[in-house]
């Protein structure tokens, strides 16, 4: 390679002319320092080159891996579900503190229904007319069902089973007509008492039960009146 001539003089060899290297580095990469003391630093930006070095781009954040969701244990789920049930409330909306205020009335109705069932069953055993027997047995069955509903209401209100008083009754009937007359008044008075209790209680569920049983008692009285009319007229 021939030496270059500058101003009529022969230039130094290109191998030792650092100006030539400077021109080459400025064209190739103006932001790098070819004379760094550490050869590995030749690829790093140099503040002495004069050219601004663009800031390095921050690393792109990788999305976090989704964490597995551990489902609650069945025992915990069942306990949480039971705690949210209406029955778990210390004072539920039905058969709660309002029903406890009518507890003595509830007990009285329960004993009346059981006594009325015994009366109807005893009367049915001494009657020969099949229409009368069927009516008395139906009344006895419905009064037993009413007593069971009242017993369930007692348990819902108190959490205790109702223990009925053991009654040994000796029933005498002067005549069938007189016995049916007595049974009519029992059912009619029960209907009235149920209606009064339904109006006075503040418990909505107990109010519905009393209303239902009151209508049933009035229906018994109406059925007795129909058969009693055939008996005495």
CSV table of C-alpha atoms in Angstrom, one decimal:
chain,number,residue,atom,x,y,z
A,1,UNK,CA,0.0,0.0,0.0
A,2,UNK,CA,1.4,3.4,-1.0
A,3,UNK,CA,1.9,6.1,1.6
A,4,UNK,CA,-0.2,9.2,1.3
A,5,UNK,CA,1.3,12.6,0.7
A,6,UNK,CA,0.1,15.6,2.7
A,7,UNK,CA,1.4,19.1,1.7
A,8,UNK,CA,4.2,17.6,-0.4
A,9,UNK,CA,5.5,15.5,2.4
A,10,UNK,CA,5.3,11.8,2.7
A,11,UNK,CA,2.8,10.9,5.5
A,12,UNK,CA,3.8,8.3,8.1
A,13,UNK,CA,2.8,4.8,7.6
A,14,UNK,CA,-0.9,4.1,8.0
A,15,UNK,CA,-0.1,1.5,10.6
A,16,UNK,CA,1.1,4.3,12.9
A,17,UNK,CA,-1.1,7.1,11.8
A,18,UNK,CA,-3.8,7.2,14.6
A,19,UNK,CA,-5.6,10.0,12.7
A,20,UNK,CA,-6.6,7.5,10.1
A,21,UNK,CA,-8.0,5.2,12.8
A,22,UNK,CA,-9.9,8.1,14.4
A,23,UNK,CA,-11.5,8.9,11.0
A,24,UNK,CA,-12.5,5.2,10.6
A,25,UNK,CA,-13.9,4.9,14.2
A,26,UNK,CA,-15.9,8.1,13.8
A,27,UNK,CA,-17.6,6.7,10.6
A,28,UNK,CA,-18.2,3.3,12.0
A,29,UNK,CA,-19.2,4.1,15.6
A,30,UNK,CA,-18.8,7.6,16.8
A,31,UNK,CA,-19.9,6.8,20.3
A,32,UNK,CA,-17.1,4.2,21.0
A,33,UNK,CA,-13.6,4.8,22.3
A,34,UNK,CA,-11.1,2.6,20.3
A,35,UNK,CA,-8.3,3.4,22.8
A,36,UNK,CA,-9.9,2.1,26.0
A,37,UNK,CA,-7.4,0.7,28.4
A,38,UNK,CA,-9.4,-2.4,28.8
A,39,UNK,CA,-9.9,-4.1,25.4
A,40,UNK,CA,-13.2,-5.4,26.7
A,41,UNK,CA,-14.3,-1.8,27.3
A,42,UNK,CA,-14.0,-0.9,23.6
A,43,UNK,CA,-17.6,-2.0,23.1
A,44,UNK,CA,-18.9,0.2,26.0
A,45,UNK,CA,-20.0,3.8,25.6
A,46,UNK,CA,-17.4,6.4,26.3
A,47,UNK,CA,-18.2,9.8,27.6
A,48,UNK,CA,-15.0,11.2,26.0
A,49,UNK,CA,-16.2,10.6,22.5
A,50,UNK,CA,-18.5,13.6,22.7
A,51,UNK,CA,-21.5,11.9,21.1
A,52,UNK,CA,-24.5,11.4,23.4
A,53,UNK,CA,-25.1,7.9,24.4
A,54,UNK,CA,-28.8,6.8,24.2
A,55,UNK,CA,-30.1,5.5,27.6
A,56,UNK,CA,-30.4,1.8,27.9
A,57,UNK,CA,-33.9,0.4,27.6
A,58,UNK,CA,-35.2,-1.0,30.9
A,59,UNK,CA,-35.9,-4.7,30.8
A,60,UNK,CA,-39.4,-5.7,30.0
A,61,UNK,CA,-41.2,-7.0,33.0
A,62,UNK,CA,-42.4,-10.5,32.6
A,63,UNK,CA,-46.0,-11.3,33.8
A,64,UNK,CA,-46.1,-13.1,37.1
A,65,UNK,CA,-47.0,-16.7,36.9
A,66,UNK,CA,-50.6,-17.2,38.2
A,67,UNK,CA,-50.6,-18.7,41.7
A,68,UNK,CA,-52.8,-21.8,42.2
A,69,UNK,CA,-55.9,-21.1,44.3
A,70,UNK,CA,-56.4,-23.6,47.1
A,71,UNK,CA,-60.1,-24.4,47.5
A,72,UNK,CA,-61.4,-24.3,51.1
A,73,UNK,CA,-61.8,-27.6,52.8
A,74,UNK,CA,-65.1,-29.2,52.9
A,75,UNK,CA,-65.3,-28.9,56.6
A,76,UNK,CA,-64.7,-25.2,56.6
A,77,UNK,CA,-67.2,-24.7,53.8
A,78,UNK,CA,-69.9,-26.6,55.6
A,79,UNK,CA,-69.3,-24.7,58.8
A,80,UNK,CA,-69.5,-21.4,57.0
A,81,UNK,CA,-72.7,-22.4,55.2
A,82,UNK,CA,-74.3,-23.5,58.4
A,83,UNK,CA,-73.4,-20.2,60.1
A,84,UNK,CA,-75.3,-18.4,57.3
A,85,UNK,CA,-78.5,-20.4,57.7
A,86,UNK,CA,-81.6,-18.6,59.2
A,87,UNK,CA,-81.9,-21.3,61.8
A,88,UNK,CA,-78.4,-20.4,63.1
A,89,UNK,CA,-79.7,-17.0,64.3
A,90,UNK,CA,-80.1,-16.8,68.0
A,91,UNK,CA,-83.4,-14.9,67.5
A,92,UNK,CA,-84.8,-16.0,64.1
A,93,UNK,CA,-87.7,-14.2,62.4
A,94,UNK,CA,-90.1,-17.1,63.1
A,95,UNK,CA,-90.5,-19.2,66.2
A,96,UNK,CA,-88.2,-16.9,68.1
A,97,UNK,CA,-88.6,-14.5,71.0
A,98,UNK,CA,-92.1,-13.4,69.8
A,99,UNK,CA,-93.3,-17.0,69.8
A,100,UNK,CA,-92.0,-17.5,73.3
A,101,UNK,CA,-94.4,-14.8,74.5
A,102,UNK,CA,-97.2,-17.1,73.4
A,103,UNK,CA,-95.7,-20.3,74.9
A,104,UNK,CA,-98.4,-20.8,77.5
A,105,UNK,CA,-101.1,-20.3,74.9
A,106,UNK,CA,-99.4,-22.9,72.6
A,107,UNK,CA,-99.3,-25.4,75.4
A,108,UNK,CA,-102.9,-24.9,76.2
A,109,UNK,CA,-103.9,-25.5,72.6
A,110,UNK,CA,-101.8,-28.6,72.5
A,111,UNK,CA,-103.5,-30.1,75.5
A,112,UNK,CA,-107.0,-29.1,74.1
A,113,UNK,CA,-106.3,-30.9,70.8
A,114,UNK,CA,-105.2,-34.1,72.6
A,115,UNK,CA,-108.2,-34.0,74.9
A,116,UNK,CA,-110.5,-33.4,72.0
A,117,UNK,CA,-109.0,-36.3,70.1
A,118,UNK,CA,-109.6,-38.6,73.1
A,119,UNK,CA,-113.2,-37.4,73.4
A,120,UNK,CA,-114.0,-38.0,69.7
A,121,UNK,CA,-112.4,-41.5,69.7
A,122,UNK,CA,-114.4,-42.5,72.8
A,123,UNK,CA,-117.6,-41.1,71.3
A,124,UNK,CA,-117.0,-43.0,68.0
A,125,UNK,CA,-116.6,-46.3,69.8
A,126,UNK,CA,-120.2,-46.1,71.1
A,127,UNK,CA,-122.0,-44.9,68.0
A,128,UNK,CA,-123.6,-47.2,65.5
A,129,UNK,CA,-124.4,-44.7,62.7
A,130,UNK,CA,-121.7,-45.0,60.1
A,131,UNK,CA,-121.9,-41.4,59.0
A,132,UNK,CA,-121.4,-40.3,62.6
A,133,UNK,CA,-118.5,-42.8,63.1
A,134,UNK,CA,-116.7,-41.6,60.0
A,135,UNK,CA,-117.1,-37.9,61.1
A,136,UNK,CA,-115.8,-38.6,64.6
A,137,UNK,CA,-112.8,-40.6,63.4
A,138,UNK,CA,-111.9,-37.9,60.9
A,139,UNK,CA,-112.1,-35.2,63.6
A,140,UNK,CA,-109.9,-37.4,65.9
A,141,UNK,CA,-107.3,-37.8,63.1
A,142,UNK,CA,-107.2,-34.1,62.3
A,143,UNK,CA,-106.9,-33.2,65.9
A,144,UNK,CA,-104.0,-35.5,66.3
A,145,UNK,CA,-102.3,-33.9,63.3
A,146,UNK,CA,-103.0,-30.4,64.8
A,147,UNK,CA,-101.4,-31.5,68.1
A,148,UNK,CA,-98.3,-32.7,66.2
A,149,UNK,CA,-98.0,-29.3,64.4
A,150,UNK,CA,-98.3,-27.5,67.8
A,151,UNK,CA,-95.7,-29.9,69.2
A,152,UNK,CA,-93.3,-29.1,66.4
A,153,UNK,CA,-93.9,-25.3,66.9
A,154,UNK,CA,-93.1,-25.8,70.6
A,155,UNK,CA,-89.8,-27.5,69.8
A,156,UNK,CA,-88.9,-24.8,67.2
A,157,UNK,CA,-89.5,-22.1,69.8
A,158,UNK,CA,-87.9,-23.7,72.9
A,159,UNK,CA,-85.6,-26.4,71.5
A,160,UNK,CA,-87.2,-28.9,73.9
A,161,UNK,CA,-89.7,-31.7,73.4
A,162,UNK,CA,-93.1,-31.2,74.8
A,163,UNK,CA,-94.2,-33.6,77.5
A,164,UNK,CA,-97.9,-34.0,77.6
A,165,UNK,CA,-99.7,-34.5,80.9
A,166,UNK,CA,-100.9,-38.0,81.3
A,167,UNK,CA,-104.7,-37.8,81.7
A,168,UNK,CA,-107.0,-40.6,82.7
A,169,UNK,CA,-110.5,-39.6,81.9
A,170,UNK,CA,-113.8,-41.3,82.6
A,171,UNK,CA,-116.3,-40.1,80.0
A,172,UNK,CA,-120.0,-40.6,80.3
A,173,UNK,CA,-122.6,-39.6,77.7
A,174,UNK,CA,-126.2,-39.1,78.6
A,175,UNK,CA,-127.2,-39.3,75.0
A,176,UNK,CA,-125.6,-39.1,71.6
A,177,UNK,CA,-127.3,-35.8,70.9
A,178,UNK,CA,-126.0,-34.3,74.1
A,179,UNK,CA,-122.4,-35.6,73.4
A,180,UNK,CA,-122.5,-34.1,69.9
A,181,UNK,CA,-123.7,-30.8,71.3
A,182,UNK,CA,-120.8,-30.8,73.8
A,183,UNK,CA,-118.3,-31.6,71.0
A,184,UNK,CA,-119.8,-28.8,68.8
A,185,UNK,CA,-119.2,-26.2,71.5
A,186,UNK,CA,-115.6,-27.5,72.0
A,187,UNK,CA,-114.8,-27.0,68.4
A,188,UNK,CA,-116.5,-23.7,68.0
A,189,UNK,CA,-114.7,-22.3,71.1
A,190,UNK,CA,-111.4,-23.7,69.8
A,191,UNK,CA,-111.9,-21.8,66.5
A,192,UNK,CA,-112.6,-18.6,68.4
A,193,UNK,CA,-109.6,-19.0,70.7
A,194,UNK,CA,-107.3,-19.8,67.8
A,195,UNK,CA,-108.5,-16.6,66.0
A,196,UNK,CA,-107.9,-14.5,69.0
A,197,UNK,CA,-104.4,-15.9,69.5
A,198,UNK,CA,-103.5,-15.3,65.9
A,199,UNK,CA,-104.5,-11.7,66.2
A,200,UNK,CA,-102.4,-11.2,69.4
A,201,UNK,CA,-99.2,-13.0,68.5
A,202,UNK,CA,-96.4,-11.1,66.9
A,203,UNK,CA,-94.8,-14.2,65.4
A,204,UNK,CA,-95.8,-14.5,61.7
A,205,UNK,CA,-95.4,-18.3,61.5
A,206,UNK,CA,-97.3,-18.9,64.7
A,207,UNK,CA,-100.0,-16.6,63.5
A,208,UNK,CA,-100.4,-18.6,60.3
A,209,UNK,CA,-100.6,-21.9,62.3
A,210,UNK,CA,-103.2,-20.5,64.7
A,211,UNK,CA,-105.3,-19.2,61.7
A,212,UNK,CA,-105.1,-22.5,60.0
A,213,UNK,CA,-106.1,-24.5,63.0
A,214,UNK,CA,-108.9,-22.1,63.8
A,215,UNK,CA,-110.4,-22.6,60.4
A,216,UNK,CA,-110.2,-26.4,60.9
A,217,UNK,CA,-112.0,-26.2,64.3
A,218,UNK,CA,-114.8,-24.1,62.8
A,219,UNK,CA,-115.1,-26.6,60.0
A,220,UNK,CA,-115.4,-29.4,62.6
A,221,UNK,CA,-118.2,-27.4,64.2
A,222,UNK,CA,-120.0,-27.0,60.9
A,223,UNK,CA,-119.8,-30.7,60.1
A,224,UNK,CA,-121.1,-31.6,63.6
A,225,UNK,CA,-124.0,-29.2,63.2
A,226,UNK,CA,-125.1,-30.9,59.9
A,227,UNK,CA,-125.2,-34.4,61.5
A,228,UNK,CA,-126.7,-33.1,64.7
A,229,UNK,CA,-129.6,-31.6,62.7
A,230,UNK,CA,-130.3,-35.0,61.1
A,231,UNK,CA,-130.2,-36.6,64.6
A,232,UNK,CA,-132.6,-34.3,66.5
A,233,UNK,CA,-134.9,-33.2,63.7
